[in-house]
Short mmCIF file of C-alpha atoms in Angstrom, two decimals:
data_model
loop_
_atom_site.label_atom_id
_atom_site.label_comp_id
_atom_site.label_asym_id
_atom_site.label_seq_id
_atom_site.Cartn_x
_atom_site.Cartn_y
_atom_site.Cartn_z
CA MET B 1 -121.52 128.60 -45.26
CA ALA B 2 -119.81 125.51 -45.44
CA GLY B 3 -121.40 123.56 -48.23
CA SER B 4 -121.54 119.76 -47.65
CA THR B 5 -124.76 117.90 -46.55
CA VAL B 6 -125.22 114.98 -44.26
CA THR B 7 -127.43 112.34 -44.92
CA ARG B 8 -128.54 109.04 -43.46
CA ALA B 9 -125.66 107.40 -44.98
CA GLN B 10 -122.99 109.48 -42.74
CA LEU B 11 -125.22 108.88 -39.54
CA SER B 12 -125.19 105.28 -40.33
CA GLU B 13 -121.47 105.25 -40.87
CA ALA B 14 -120.94 106.86 -37.78
CA VAL B 15 -123.26 104.43 -35.81
CA TYR B 16 -121.17 101.66 -37.39
CA GLN B 17 -117.91 102.59 -36.35
CA GLU B 18 -119.33 103.56 -32.93
CA VAL B 19 -120.99 100.28 -32.02
CA GLY B 20 -119.95 96.83 -33.06
CA LEU B 21 -122.79 95.99 -35.70
CA SER B 22 -122.94 95.47 -39.17
CA ARG B 23 -123.36 98.27 -41.52
CA ASN B 24 -127.02 97.21 -42.85
CA GLU B 25 -128.20 96.84 -38.99
CA SER B 26 -126.63 100.23 -38.35
CA ALA B 27 -128.45 101.77 -41.01
CA ASP B 28 -131.98 99.92 -39.86
CA LEU B 29 -131.22 101.31 -36.30
CA VAL B 30 -130.83 105.13 -37.71
CA GLU B 31 -134.03 104.37 -39.54
CA SER B 32 -136.01 103.35 -36.49
CA VAL B 33 -134.77 106.20 -34.34
CA LEU B 34 -136.37 108.34 -37.05
CA ARG B 35 -139.22 106.20 -37.15
CA GLU B 36 -140.19 106.04 -33.40
CA ILE B 37 -139.76 110.09 -33.64
CA SER B 38 -142.22 110.25 -36.24
CA ASN B 39 -144.64 107.86 -34.66
CA SER B 40 -144.60 109.81 -31.17
CA LEU B 41 -145.30 113.16 -33.38
CA VAL B 42 -148.08 111.76 -35.41
CA LYS B 43 -149.69 110.71 -32.11
CA GLY B 44 -149.37 114.59 -31.20
CA GLU B 45 -146.78 113.77 -28.60
CA SER B 46 -143.93 115.86 -28.45
CA VAL B 47 -140.34 114.51 -28.20
CA LYS B 48 -137.57 116.08 -26.13
CA ILE B 49 -134.09 115.35 -26.76
CA SER B 50 -131.79 116.68 -23.96
CA SER B 51 -128.94 119.04 -25.31
CA PHE B 52 -130.16 119.04 -28.73
CA GLY B 53 -133.68 120.31 -28.78
CA SER B 54 -137.41 119.45 -28.87
CA PHE B 55 -139.95 118.75 -31.59
CA TYR B 56 -143.48 119.31 -30.90
CA VAL B 57 -146.69 119.59 -33.08
CA ARG B 58 -148.60 122.90 -33.14
CA GLU B 59 -152.52 122.99 -34.23
CA LYS B 60 -153.03 125.69 -36.58
CA GLY B 61 -156.85 127.25 -37.36
CA GLN B 62 -158.47 127.64 -40.44
CA ARG B 63 -157.40 131.07 -42.13
CA ILE B 64 -158.15 132.91 -45.32
CA GLY B 65 -155.33 132.56 -47.73
CA ARG B 66 -154.62 134.20 -51.45
CA ASN B 67 -153.33 132.71 -54.62
CA PRO B 68 -150.72 135.09 -55.26
CA LYS B 69 -150.83 134.75 -58.99
CA THR B 70 -154.81 135.10 -59.21
CA GLY B 71 -155.82 136.90 -56.03
CA GLU B 72 -158.17 134.69 -55.35
CA GLU B 73 -159.22 133.92 -51.81
CA VAL B 74 -159.02 130.48 -50.72
CA PRO B 75 -159.35 128.75 -47.20
CA ILE B 76 -156.43 127.17 -45.70
CA LEU B 77 -157.67 124.28 -43.73
CA PRO B 78 -156.74 123.71 -40.19
CA ARG B 79 -153.77 121.72 -40.24
CA ARG B 80 -150.93 120.65 -37.81
CA VAL B 81 -147.33 121.83 -38.17
CA LEU B 82 -144.14 120.34 -36.71
CA VAL B 83 -141.93 122.81 -34.66
CA PHE B 84 -138.39 122.00 -33.61
CA ARG B 85 -136.77 124.35 -30.88
CA PRO B 86 -133.14 123.87 -30.56
CA SER B 87 -131.66 123.55 -27.22
CA HIS B 88 -129.33 126.25 -25.67
CA VAL B 89 -126.57 123.57 -25.75
CA LEU B 90 -127.16 123.07 -29.61
CA LYS B 91 -127.39 126.79 -30.25
CA ASP B 92 -124.10 127.70 -28.17
CA ARG B 93 -122.37 124.63 -29.82
CA ILE B 94 -123.20 126.42 -33.25
CA ASN B 95 -122.68 129.76 -32.30
CA ASN B 96 -119.37 128.81 -30.76
CA THR B 97 -117.82 127.54 -34.00
CA LEU B 98 -119.67 129.53 -36.70
CA SER B 99 -119.43 133.23 -35.06
CA GLY B 100 -116.80 132.64 -32.88
CA ARG B 101 -119.19 133.47 -29.69
CA PRO B 102 -121.61 131.71 -27.51
CA ASN B 103 -125.18 132.67 -28.01
CA GLU B 104 -126.04 135.69 -25.77
CA ALA B 105 -129.50 137.05 -25.19
CA GLY B 106 -131.23 133.55 -25.31
CA HIS B 107 -134.17 132.67 -23.33
CA ASP B 108 -135.72 129.18 -22.66
CA MET X 1 -141.33 111.29 -25.33
CA VAL X 2 -137.95 112.05 -23.94
CA LYS X 3 -134.44 110.78 -24.95
CA SER X 4 -134.67 107.92 -22.31
CA GLU X 5 -138.21 106.73 -23.50
CA LEU X 6 -137.20 106.69 -27.08
CA ILE X 7 -134.16 104.41 -26.03
CA MET X 8 -136.46 102.07 -23.70
CA ARG X 9 -138.84 102.03 -27.05
CA LEU X 10 -135.99 100.95 -29.22
CA ALA X 11 -134.80 98.20 -26.89
CA GLU X 12 -138.08 96.62 -26.84
CA LEU X 13 -137.83 96.75 -30.57
CA ASN X 14 -134.43 95.21 -30.64
CA PRO X 15 -134.34 92.67 -27.75
CA HIS X 16 -130.98 91.23 -29.12
CA LEU X 17 -129.08 94.39 -28.50
CA TYR X 18 -127.44 95.48 -25.29
CA GLN X 19 -129.41 98.66 -23.76
CA ARG X 20 -126.01 100.54 -23.56
CA ASP X 21 -125.76 99.81 -27.37
CA ILE X 22 -129.06 101.61 -28.11
CA GLU X 23 -127.85 104.47 -25.71
CA ARG X 24 -125.00 104.85 -27.80
CA ILE X 25 -126.76 104.69 -31.34
CA VAL X 26 -129.12 107.37 -30.27
CA SER X 27 -126.52 109.66 -28.90
CA THR X 28 -124.34 109.06 -31.98
CA VAL X 29 -127.26 110.17 -34.20
CA PHE X 30 -127.88 113.30 -32.41
CA GLU X 31 -123.95 114.05 -31.82
CA GLU X 32 -123.47 113.55 -35.58
CA ILE X 33 -126.34 116.05 -36.75
CA SER X 34 -124.97 118.50 -33.84
CA GLN X 35 -121.19 118.24 -35.42
CA ALA X 36 -122.70 118.57 -38.92
CA LEU X 37 -124.57 121.80 -38.05
CA ALA X 38 -121.61 123.11 -35.93
CA ARG X 39 -119.72 123.02 -39.11
CA GLY X 40 -122.29 124.74 -40.92
CA ASP X 41 -123.30 121.74 -42.89
CA ARG X 42 -126.93 120.88 -43.44
CA VAL X 43 -128.51 117.26 -42.57
CA GLU X 44 -131.05 116.18 -44.91
CA LEU X 45 -133.22 113.07 -43.92
CA ARG X 46 -135.54 112.36 -46.48
CA GLY X 47 -139.19 111.84 -45.45
CA PHE X 48 -138.34 113.20 -41.89
CA GLY X 49 -136.85 116.67 -42.55
CA ALA X 50 -133.67 118.63 -42.93
CA PHE X 51 -131.57 120.78 -40.45
CA SER X 52 -129.95 123.83 -41.45
CA VAL X 53 -128.16 126.74 -39.80
CA LYS X 54 -129.33 130.42 -40.83
CA ARG X 55 -127.12 133.40 -40.24
CA ARG X 56 -128.69 136.31 -38.58
CA ALA X 57 -127.11 139.53 -39.19
CA ALA X 58 -125.70 141.80 -36.50
CA ARG X 59 -128.39 144.51 -35.77
CA VAL X 60 -128.89 147.32 -33.04
CA ALA X 61 -131.81 146.26 -30.93
CA ARG X 62 -133.53 148.29 -28.31
CA ASN X 63 -133.78 147.31 -24.61
CA PRO X 64 -137.47 147.51 -24.57
CA ARG X 65 -137.59 148.53 -20.37
CA THR X 66 -135.10 151.49 -21.12
CA GLY X 67 -134.90 151.85 -24.68
CA ALA X 68 -131.18 151.96 -24.82
CA ALA X 69 -129.92 150.92 -28.10
CA VAL X 70 -127.94 147.48 -27.81
CA ASN X 71 -125.72 146.15 -30.51
CA VAL X 72 -126.61 142.53 -31.28
CA ALA X 73 -123.70 140.40 -32.76
CA GLU X 74 -124.05 138.22 -35.73
CA LYS X 75 -125.59 134.79 -34.85
CA HIS X 76 -126.11 131.52 -36.19
CA VAL X 77 -129.47 129.61 -35.67
CA PRO X 78 -130.27 126.13 -36.36
CA PHE X 79 -133.46 125.47 -38.20
CA PHE X 80 -135.41 122.45 -39.28
CA LYS X 81 -137.76 121.97 -42.03
CA THR X 82 -140.36 119.18 -41.79
CA GLY X 83 -140.07 116.59 -44.68
CA LYS X 84 -142.96 115.98 -47.21
CA GLU X 85 -143.98 112.56 -45.70
CA LEU X 86 -143.84 113.41 -42.24
CA ARG X 87 -145.71 116.62 -42.71
CA LEU X 88 -148.44 114.78 -44.54
CA SER X 89 -148.53 112.12 -42.14
CA LEU X 90 -149.09 114.48 -39.39
CA ASN X 91 -152.32 115.75 -41.21
CA GLN X 92 -153.71 112.38 -42.01
CA GLY X 93 -156.51 111.00 -40.62
CA SER X 94 -157.88 113.84 -38.93
CA LYS X 95 -158.83 116.63 -41.24
CA GLN X 96 -158.25 116.56 -45.30
#
């Protein structure tokens, strides 16, 4: 698979090209988009971005895990995990270019 | 929170900007991430998380109702791994 990695720098550059703001302010805004999404999630609220996907928080109960090295049993405490569910639009876009076909057999 | 609410929140925090510009900023961010994934690139946002694309090999599956074998073509699925900082802040306060 193609190897390059996109980071905040490229996102800020794209915002800079798109809107007439300074590079600094573009970078700050990218940061505040991510911060506002994170804040919502930390409050336990889910975040839905149409044609991209949704992020939601799942509560996981306590379970018994095992240290694979020692075989010792350790309790895994209840915790909250973040789940991303990509939208169909995003899945189809990816499959159209990478697998050369739309994503069939998808459910919502 | 949905995209329009995210835009409203950012507009409140940035009263000097036009709402139209905020909309373009938010759309550009998700559009860039989508384009990167469609190219097969990874998107790494430290502290937040990383998006990548995973390949699912072609396989023979079964129609659970009829039992008939169906060929499922190879596909690529987007994947998100939560960043360390966000993972920790999700669990702060309550337990641990």
